[in-house]
Tab-separated table of N, CA and C in Angstrom:
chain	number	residue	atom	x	y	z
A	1	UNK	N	-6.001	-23.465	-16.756
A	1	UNK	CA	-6.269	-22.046	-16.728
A	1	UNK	C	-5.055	-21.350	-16.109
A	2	UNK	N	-4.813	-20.320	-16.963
A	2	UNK	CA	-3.369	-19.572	-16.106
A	2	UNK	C	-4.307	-17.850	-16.366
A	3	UNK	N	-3.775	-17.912	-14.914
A	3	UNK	CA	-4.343	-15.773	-14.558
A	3	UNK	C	-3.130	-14.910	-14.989
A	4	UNK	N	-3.296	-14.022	-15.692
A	4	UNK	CA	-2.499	-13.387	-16.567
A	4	UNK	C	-2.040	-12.459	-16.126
A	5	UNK	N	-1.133	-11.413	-16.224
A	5	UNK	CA	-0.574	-10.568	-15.691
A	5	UNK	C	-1.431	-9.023	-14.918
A	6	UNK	N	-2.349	-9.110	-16.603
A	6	UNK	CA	-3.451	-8.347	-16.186
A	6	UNK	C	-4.609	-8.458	-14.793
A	7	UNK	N	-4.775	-9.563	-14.461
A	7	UNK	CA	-5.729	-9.772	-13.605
A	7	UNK	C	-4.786	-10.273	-12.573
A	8	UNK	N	-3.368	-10.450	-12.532
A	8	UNK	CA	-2.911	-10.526	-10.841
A	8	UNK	C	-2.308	-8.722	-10.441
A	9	UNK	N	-2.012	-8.148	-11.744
A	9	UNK	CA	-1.817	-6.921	-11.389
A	9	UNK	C	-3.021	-5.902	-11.189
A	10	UNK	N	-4.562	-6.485	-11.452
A	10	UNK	CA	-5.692	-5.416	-11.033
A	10	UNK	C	-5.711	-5.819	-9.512
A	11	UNK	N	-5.167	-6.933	-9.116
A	11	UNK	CA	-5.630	-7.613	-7.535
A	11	UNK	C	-4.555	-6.968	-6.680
A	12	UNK	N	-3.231	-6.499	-7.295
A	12	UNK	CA	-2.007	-5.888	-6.616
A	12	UNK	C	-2.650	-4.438	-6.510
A	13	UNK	N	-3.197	-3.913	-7.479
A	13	UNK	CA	-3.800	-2.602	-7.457
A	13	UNK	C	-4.922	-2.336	-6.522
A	14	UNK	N	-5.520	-2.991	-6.402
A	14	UNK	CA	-6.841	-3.001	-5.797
A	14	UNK	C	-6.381	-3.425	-3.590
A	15	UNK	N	-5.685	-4.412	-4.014
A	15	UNK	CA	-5.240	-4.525	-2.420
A	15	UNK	C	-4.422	-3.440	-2.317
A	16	UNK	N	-3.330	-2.712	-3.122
A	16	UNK	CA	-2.611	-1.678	-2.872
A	16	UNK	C	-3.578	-0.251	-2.408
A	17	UNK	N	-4.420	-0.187	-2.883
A	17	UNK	CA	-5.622	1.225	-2.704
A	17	UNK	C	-6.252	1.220	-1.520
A	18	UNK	N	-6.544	-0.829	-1.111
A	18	UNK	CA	-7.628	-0.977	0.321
A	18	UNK	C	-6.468	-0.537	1.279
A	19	UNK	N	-4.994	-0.882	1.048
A	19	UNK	CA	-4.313	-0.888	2.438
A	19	UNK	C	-3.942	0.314	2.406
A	20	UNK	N	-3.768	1.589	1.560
A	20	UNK	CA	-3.504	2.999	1.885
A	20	UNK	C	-4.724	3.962	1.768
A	21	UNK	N	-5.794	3.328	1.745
A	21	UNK	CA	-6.612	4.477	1.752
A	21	UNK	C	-7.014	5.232	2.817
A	22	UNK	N	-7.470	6.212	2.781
A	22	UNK	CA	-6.907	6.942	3.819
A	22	UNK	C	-8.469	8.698	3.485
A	23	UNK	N	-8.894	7.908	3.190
A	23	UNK	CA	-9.910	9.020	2.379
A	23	UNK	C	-9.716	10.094	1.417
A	24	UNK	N	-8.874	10.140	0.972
A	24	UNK	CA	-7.945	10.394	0.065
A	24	UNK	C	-7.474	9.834	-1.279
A	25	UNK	N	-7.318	10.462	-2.093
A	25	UNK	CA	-6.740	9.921	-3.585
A	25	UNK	C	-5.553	9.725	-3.788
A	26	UNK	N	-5.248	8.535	-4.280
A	26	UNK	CA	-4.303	7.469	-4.412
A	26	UNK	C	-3.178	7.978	-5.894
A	27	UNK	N	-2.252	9.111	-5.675
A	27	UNK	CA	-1.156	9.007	-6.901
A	27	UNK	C	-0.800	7.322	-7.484
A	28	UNK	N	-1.324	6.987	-8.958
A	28	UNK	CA	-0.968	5.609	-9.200
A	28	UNK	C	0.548	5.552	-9.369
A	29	UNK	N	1.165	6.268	-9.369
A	29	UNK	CA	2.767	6.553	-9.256
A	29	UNK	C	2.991	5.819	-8.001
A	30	UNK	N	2.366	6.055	-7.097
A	30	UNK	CA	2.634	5.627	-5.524
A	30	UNK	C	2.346	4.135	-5.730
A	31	UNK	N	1.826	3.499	-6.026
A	31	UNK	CA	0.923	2.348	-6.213
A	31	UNK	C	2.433	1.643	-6.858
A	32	UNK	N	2.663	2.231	-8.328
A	32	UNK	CA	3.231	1.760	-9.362
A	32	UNK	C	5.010	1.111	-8.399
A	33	UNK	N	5.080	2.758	-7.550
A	33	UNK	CA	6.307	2.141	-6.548
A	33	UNK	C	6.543	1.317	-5.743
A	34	UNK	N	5.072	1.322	-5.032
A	34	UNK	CA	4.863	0.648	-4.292
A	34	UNK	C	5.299	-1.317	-4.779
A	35	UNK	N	4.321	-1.522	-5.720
A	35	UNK	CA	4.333	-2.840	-6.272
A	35	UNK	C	4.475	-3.208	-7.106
A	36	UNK	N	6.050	-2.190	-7.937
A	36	UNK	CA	6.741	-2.567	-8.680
A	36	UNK	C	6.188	-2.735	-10.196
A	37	UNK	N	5.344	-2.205	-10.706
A	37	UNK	CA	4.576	-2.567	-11.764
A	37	UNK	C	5.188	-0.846	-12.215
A	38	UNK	N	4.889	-1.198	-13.893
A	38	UNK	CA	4.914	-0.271	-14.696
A	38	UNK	C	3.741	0.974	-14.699
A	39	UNK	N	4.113	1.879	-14.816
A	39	UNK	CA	2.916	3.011	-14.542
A	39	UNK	C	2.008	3.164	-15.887
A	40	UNK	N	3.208	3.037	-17.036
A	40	UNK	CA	1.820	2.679	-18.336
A	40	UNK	C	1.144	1.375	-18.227
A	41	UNK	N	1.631	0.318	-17.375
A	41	UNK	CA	0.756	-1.154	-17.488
A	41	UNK	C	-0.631	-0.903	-16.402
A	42	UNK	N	-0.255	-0.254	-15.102
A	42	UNK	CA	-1.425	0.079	-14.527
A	42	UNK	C	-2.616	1.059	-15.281
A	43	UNK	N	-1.779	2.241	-16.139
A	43	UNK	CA	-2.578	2.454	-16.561
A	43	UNK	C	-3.581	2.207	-17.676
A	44	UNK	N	-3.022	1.491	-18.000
A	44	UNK	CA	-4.164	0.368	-19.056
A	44	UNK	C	-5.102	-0.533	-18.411
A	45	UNK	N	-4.989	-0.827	-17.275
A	45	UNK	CA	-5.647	-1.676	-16.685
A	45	UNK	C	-6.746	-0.356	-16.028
A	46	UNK	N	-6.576	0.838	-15.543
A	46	UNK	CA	-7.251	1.774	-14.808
A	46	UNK	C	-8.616	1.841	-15.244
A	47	UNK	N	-8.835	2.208	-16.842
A	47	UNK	CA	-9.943	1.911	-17.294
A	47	UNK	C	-11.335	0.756	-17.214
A	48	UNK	N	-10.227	0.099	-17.004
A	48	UNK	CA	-11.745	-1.445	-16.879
A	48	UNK	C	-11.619	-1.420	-15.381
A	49	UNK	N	-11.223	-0.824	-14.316
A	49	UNK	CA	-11.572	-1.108	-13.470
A	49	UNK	C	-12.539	0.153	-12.928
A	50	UNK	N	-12.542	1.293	-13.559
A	50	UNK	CA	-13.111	2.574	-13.656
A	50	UNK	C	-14.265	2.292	-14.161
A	51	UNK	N	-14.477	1.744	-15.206
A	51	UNK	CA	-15.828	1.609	-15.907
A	51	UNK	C	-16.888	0.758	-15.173
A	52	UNK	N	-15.906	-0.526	-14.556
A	52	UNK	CA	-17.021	-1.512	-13.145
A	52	UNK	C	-17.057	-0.381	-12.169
A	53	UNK	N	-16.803	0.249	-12.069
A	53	UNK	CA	-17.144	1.029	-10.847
A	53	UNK	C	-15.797	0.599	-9.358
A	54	UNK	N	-15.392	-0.182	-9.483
A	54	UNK	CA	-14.228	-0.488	-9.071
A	54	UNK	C	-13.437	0.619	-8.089
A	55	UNK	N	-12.983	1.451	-8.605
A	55	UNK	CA	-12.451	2.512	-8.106
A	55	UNK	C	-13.134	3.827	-8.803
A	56	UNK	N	-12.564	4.882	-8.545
A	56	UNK	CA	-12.988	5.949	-9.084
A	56	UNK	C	-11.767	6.968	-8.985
A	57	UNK	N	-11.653	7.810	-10.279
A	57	UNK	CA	-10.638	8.446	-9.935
A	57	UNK	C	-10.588	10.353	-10.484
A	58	UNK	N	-9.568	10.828	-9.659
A	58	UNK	CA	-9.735	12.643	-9.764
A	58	UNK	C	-8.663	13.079	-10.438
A	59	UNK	N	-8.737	13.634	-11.704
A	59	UNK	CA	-7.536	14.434	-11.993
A	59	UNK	C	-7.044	15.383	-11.734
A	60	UNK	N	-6.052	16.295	-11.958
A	60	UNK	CA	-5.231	17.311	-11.643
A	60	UNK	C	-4.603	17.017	-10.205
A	61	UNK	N	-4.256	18.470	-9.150
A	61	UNK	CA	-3.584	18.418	-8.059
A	61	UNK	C	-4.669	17.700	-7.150
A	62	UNK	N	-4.043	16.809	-6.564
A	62	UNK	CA	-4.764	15.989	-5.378
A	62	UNK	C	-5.540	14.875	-5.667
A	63	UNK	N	-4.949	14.281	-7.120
A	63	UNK	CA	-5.728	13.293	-7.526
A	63	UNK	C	-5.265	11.741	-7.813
A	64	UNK	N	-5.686	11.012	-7.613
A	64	UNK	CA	-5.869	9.487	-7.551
A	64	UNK	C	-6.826	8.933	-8.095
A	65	UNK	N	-6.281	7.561	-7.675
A	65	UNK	CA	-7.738	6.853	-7.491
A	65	UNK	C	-7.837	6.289	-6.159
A	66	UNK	N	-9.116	5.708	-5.826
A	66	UNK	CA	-9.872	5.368	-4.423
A	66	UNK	C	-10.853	4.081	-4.604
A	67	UNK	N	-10.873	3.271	-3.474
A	67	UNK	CA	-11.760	2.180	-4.041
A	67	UNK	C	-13.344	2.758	-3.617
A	68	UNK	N	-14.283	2.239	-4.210
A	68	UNK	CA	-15.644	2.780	-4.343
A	68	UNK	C	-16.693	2.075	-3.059
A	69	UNK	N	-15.562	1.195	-2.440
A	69	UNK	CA	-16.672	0.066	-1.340
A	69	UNK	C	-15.607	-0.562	-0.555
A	70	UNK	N	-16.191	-0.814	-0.007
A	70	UNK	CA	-15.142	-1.415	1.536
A	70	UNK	C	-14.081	-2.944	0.683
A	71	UNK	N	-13.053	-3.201	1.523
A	71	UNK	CA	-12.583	-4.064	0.986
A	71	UNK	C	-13.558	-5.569	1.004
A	72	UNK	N	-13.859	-5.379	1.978
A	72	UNK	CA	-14.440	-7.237	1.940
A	72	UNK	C	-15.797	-7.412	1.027
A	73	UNK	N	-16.518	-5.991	0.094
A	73	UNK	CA	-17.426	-5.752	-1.184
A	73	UNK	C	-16.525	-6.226	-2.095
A	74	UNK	N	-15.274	-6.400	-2.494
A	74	UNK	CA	-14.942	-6.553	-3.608
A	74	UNK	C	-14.204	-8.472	-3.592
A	75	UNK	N	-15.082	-9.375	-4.668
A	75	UNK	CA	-14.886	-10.169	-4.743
A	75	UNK	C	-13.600	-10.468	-5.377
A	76	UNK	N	-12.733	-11.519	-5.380
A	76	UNK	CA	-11.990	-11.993	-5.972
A	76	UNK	C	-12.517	-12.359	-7.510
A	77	UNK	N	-13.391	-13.049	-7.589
A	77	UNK	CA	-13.626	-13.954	-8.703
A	77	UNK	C	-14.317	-12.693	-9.654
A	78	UNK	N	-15.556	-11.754	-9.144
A	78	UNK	CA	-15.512	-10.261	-9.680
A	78	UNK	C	-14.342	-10.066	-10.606
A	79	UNK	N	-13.388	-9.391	-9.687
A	79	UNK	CA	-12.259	-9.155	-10.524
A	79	UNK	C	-11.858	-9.990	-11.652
A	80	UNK	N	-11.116	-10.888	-11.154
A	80	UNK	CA	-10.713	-11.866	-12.163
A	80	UNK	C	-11.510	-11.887	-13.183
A	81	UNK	N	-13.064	-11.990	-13.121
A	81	UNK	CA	-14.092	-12.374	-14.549
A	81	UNK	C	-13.828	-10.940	-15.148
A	82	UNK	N	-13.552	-9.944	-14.240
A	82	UNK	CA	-13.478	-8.272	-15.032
A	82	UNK	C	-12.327	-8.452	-15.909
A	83	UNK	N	-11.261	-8.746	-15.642
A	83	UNK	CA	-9.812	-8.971	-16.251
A	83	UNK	C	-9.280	-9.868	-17.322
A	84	UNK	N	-10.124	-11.379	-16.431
A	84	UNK	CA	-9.503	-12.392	-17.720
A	84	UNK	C	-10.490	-12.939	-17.876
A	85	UNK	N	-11.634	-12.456	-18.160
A	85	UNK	CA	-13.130	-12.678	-18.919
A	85	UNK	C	-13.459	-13.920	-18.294
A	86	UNK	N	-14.230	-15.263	-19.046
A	86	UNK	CA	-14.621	-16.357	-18.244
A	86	UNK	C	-13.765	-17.188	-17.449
A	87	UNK	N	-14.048	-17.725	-16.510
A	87	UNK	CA	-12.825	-18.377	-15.995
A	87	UNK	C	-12.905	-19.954	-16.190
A	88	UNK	N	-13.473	-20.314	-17.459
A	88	UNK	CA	-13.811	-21.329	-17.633
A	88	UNK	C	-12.694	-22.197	-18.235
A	89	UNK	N	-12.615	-23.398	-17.900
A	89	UNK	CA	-11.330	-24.096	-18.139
A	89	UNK	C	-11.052	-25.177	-19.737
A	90	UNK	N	-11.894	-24.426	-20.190
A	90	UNK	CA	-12.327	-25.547	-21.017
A	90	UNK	C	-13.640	-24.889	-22.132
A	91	UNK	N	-13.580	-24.361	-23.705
A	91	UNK	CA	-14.635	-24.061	-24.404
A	91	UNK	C	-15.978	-24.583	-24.283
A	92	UNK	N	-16.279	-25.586	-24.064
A	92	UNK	CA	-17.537	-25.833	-24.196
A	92	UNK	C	-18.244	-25.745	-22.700
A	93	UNK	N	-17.525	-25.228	-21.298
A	93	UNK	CA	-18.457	-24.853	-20.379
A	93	UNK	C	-18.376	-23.603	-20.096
A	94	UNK	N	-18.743	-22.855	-19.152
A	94	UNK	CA	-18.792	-21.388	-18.717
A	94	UNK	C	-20.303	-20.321	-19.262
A	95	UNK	N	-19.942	-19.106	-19.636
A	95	UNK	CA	-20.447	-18.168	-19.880
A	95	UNK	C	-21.179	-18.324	-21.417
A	96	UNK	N	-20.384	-18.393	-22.163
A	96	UNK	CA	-20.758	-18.251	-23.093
A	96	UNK	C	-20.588	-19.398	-24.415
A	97	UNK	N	-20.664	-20.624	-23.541
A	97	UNK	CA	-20.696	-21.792	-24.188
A	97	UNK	C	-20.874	-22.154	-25.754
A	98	UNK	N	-20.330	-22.300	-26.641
A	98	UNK	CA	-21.134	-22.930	-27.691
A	98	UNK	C	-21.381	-24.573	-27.790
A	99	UNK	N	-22.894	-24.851	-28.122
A	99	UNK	CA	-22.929	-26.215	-27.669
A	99	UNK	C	-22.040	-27.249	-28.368
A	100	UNK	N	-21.551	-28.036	-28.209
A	100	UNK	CA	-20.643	-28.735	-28.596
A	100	UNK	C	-21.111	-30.306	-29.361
A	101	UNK	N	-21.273	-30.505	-30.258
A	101	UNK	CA	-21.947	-31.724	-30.630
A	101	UNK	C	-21.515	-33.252	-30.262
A	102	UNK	N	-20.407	-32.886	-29.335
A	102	UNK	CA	-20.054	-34.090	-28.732
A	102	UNK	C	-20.767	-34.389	-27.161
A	103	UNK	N	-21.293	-33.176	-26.804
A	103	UNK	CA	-22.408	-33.118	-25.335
A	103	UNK	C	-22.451	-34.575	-25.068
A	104	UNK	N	-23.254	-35.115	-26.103
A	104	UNK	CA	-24.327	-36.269	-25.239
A	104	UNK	C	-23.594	-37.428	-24.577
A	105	UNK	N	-22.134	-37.016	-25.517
A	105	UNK	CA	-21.760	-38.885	-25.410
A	105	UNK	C	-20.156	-38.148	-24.849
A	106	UNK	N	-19.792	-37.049	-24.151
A	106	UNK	CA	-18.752	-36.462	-24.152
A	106	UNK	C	-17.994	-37.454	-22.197
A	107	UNK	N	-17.400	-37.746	-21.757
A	107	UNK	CA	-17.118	-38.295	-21.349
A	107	UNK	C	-16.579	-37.760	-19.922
A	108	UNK	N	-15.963	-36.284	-20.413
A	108	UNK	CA	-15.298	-35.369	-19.363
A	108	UNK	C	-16.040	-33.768	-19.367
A	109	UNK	N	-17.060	-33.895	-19.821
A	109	UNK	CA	-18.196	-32.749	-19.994
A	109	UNK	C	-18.014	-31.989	-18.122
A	110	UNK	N	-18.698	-33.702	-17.234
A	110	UNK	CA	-19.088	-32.861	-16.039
A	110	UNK	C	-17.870	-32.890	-15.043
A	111	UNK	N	-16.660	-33.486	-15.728
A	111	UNK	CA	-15.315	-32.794	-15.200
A	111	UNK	C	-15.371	-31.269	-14.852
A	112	UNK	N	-15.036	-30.918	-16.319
A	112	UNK	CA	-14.747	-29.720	-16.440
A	112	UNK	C	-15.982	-28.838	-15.487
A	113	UNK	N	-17.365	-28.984	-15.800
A	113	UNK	CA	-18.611	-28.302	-15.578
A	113	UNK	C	-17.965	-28.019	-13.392
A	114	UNK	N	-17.497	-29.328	-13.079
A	114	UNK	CA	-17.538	-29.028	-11.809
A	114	UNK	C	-16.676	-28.253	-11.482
A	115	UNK	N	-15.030	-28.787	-12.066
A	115	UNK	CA	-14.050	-28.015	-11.885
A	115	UNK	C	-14.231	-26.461	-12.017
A	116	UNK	N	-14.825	-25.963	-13.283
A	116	UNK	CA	-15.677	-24.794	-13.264
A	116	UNK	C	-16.344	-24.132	-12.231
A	117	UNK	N	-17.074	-24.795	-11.572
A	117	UNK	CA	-18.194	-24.407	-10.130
A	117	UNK	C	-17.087	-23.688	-9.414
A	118	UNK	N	-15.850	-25.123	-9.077
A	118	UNK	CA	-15.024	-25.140	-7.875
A	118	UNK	C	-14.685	-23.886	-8.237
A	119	UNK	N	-13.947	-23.675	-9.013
A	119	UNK	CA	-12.717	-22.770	-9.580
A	119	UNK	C	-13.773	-21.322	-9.112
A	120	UNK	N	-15.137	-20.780	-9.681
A	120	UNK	CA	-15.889	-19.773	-9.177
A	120	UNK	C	-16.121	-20.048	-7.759
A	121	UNK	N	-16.814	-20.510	-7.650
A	121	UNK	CA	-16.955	-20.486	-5.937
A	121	UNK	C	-16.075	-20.316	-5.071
A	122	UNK	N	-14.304	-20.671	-5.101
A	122	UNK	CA	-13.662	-20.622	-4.401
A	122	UNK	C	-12.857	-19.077	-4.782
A	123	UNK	N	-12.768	-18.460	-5.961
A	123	UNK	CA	-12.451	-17.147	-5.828
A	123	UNK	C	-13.611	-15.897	-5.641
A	124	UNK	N	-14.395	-16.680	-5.374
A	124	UNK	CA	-15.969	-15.969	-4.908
A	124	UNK	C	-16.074	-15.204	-3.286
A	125	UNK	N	-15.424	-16.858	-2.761
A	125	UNK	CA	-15.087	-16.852	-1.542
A	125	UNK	C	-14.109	-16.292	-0.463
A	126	UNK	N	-13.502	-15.517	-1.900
A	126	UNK	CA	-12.542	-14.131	-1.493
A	126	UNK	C	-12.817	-13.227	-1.715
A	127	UNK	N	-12.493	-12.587	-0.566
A	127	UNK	CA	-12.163	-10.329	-0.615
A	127	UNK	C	-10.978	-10.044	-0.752
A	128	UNK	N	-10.808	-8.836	-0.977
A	128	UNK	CA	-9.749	-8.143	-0.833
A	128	UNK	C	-9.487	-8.024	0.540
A	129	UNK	N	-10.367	-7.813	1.701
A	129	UNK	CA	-10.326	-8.126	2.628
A	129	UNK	C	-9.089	-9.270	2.989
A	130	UNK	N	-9.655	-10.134	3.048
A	130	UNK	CA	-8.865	-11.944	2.854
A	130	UNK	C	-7.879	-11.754	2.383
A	131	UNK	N	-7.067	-10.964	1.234
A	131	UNK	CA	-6.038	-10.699	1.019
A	131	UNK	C	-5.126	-10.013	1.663
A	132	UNK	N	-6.087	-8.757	2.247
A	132	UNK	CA	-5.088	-8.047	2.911
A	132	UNK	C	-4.579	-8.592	4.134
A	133	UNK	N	-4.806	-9.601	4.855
A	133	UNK	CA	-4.398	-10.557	5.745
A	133	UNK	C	-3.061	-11.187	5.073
A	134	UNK	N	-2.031	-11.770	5.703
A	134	UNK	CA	-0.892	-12.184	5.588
A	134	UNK	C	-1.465	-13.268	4.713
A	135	UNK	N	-1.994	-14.537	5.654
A	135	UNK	CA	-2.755	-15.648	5.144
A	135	UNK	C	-3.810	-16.056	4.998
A	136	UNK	N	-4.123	-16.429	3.915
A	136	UNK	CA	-5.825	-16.889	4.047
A	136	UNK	C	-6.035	-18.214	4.646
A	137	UNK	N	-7.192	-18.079	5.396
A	137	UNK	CA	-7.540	-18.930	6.474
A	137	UNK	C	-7.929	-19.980	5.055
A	138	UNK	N	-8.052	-21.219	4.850
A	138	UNK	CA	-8.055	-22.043	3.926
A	138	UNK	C	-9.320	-23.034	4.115
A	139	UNK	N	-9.324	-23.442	5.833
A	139	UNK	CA	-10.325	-24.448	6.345
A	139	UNK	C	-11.622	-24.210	6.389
């Protein structure tokens, strides 16, 4: 599984908004300077994070966007499933499985099935919070 540009740049966006917010609306220009990203690439991404409810944002003078909930509400793995859809490593486990007619006698089925768990649970087990820290505590 590789996380795509899209979903490490909604996590740059999203930690960029928790660490300047300020009760106030966020110019994505500021953002865009801030962390080096393109201002049309954020704004393609603005939408799907607008529609989860994610942030929320104001147009004209004095407008941004703002996150909608404290940082340590917003999951890692959330995101990521918002961005780069299942995070499943492998077609025949995850979300939206189709059954596979090799199931019964498949050999590396509950490989993947666990690696799967791991892989959710452990970006589950992050906030934005956790990010905005230098390092994540790991133990």
């Amino acid at each position: 599984m590789m996380i795509s540009t899209r979903g490490r740049y909604a996590l740059r966006v999203l930690i960029d908004l928790a660490e300047h917010q300020n009760g106030k609306y966020i110019p994505m220009k500021e953002v865009a300077a801030r962390q080096d990203i393109s201002l049309s690439y954020i704004e393609r991404i603005l939408p799907v994070l607008t529609k989860a409810k994610l942030i929320e944002g104001l147009h004209g003078k004095g407008g941004g966007y703002q996150l909608t909930k404290s940082p340590e509400q917003y999951k890692v793995g959330d995101i990521l499933r918002l961005t780069e859809g299942d995070l499943a490593p492998v077609a025949c486990v995850g979300c939206d499985a189709k059954e596979c007619n090799r199931m019964d006698h498949c050999r590396t089925v509950s490989m993947w099935d666990r690696f799967y768990a791991m892989t959710n649970e452990y970006f589950d087990g992050i906030t934005l919070a956790d990010l905005m820290r230098s390092q994540l505590d790991l133990e």
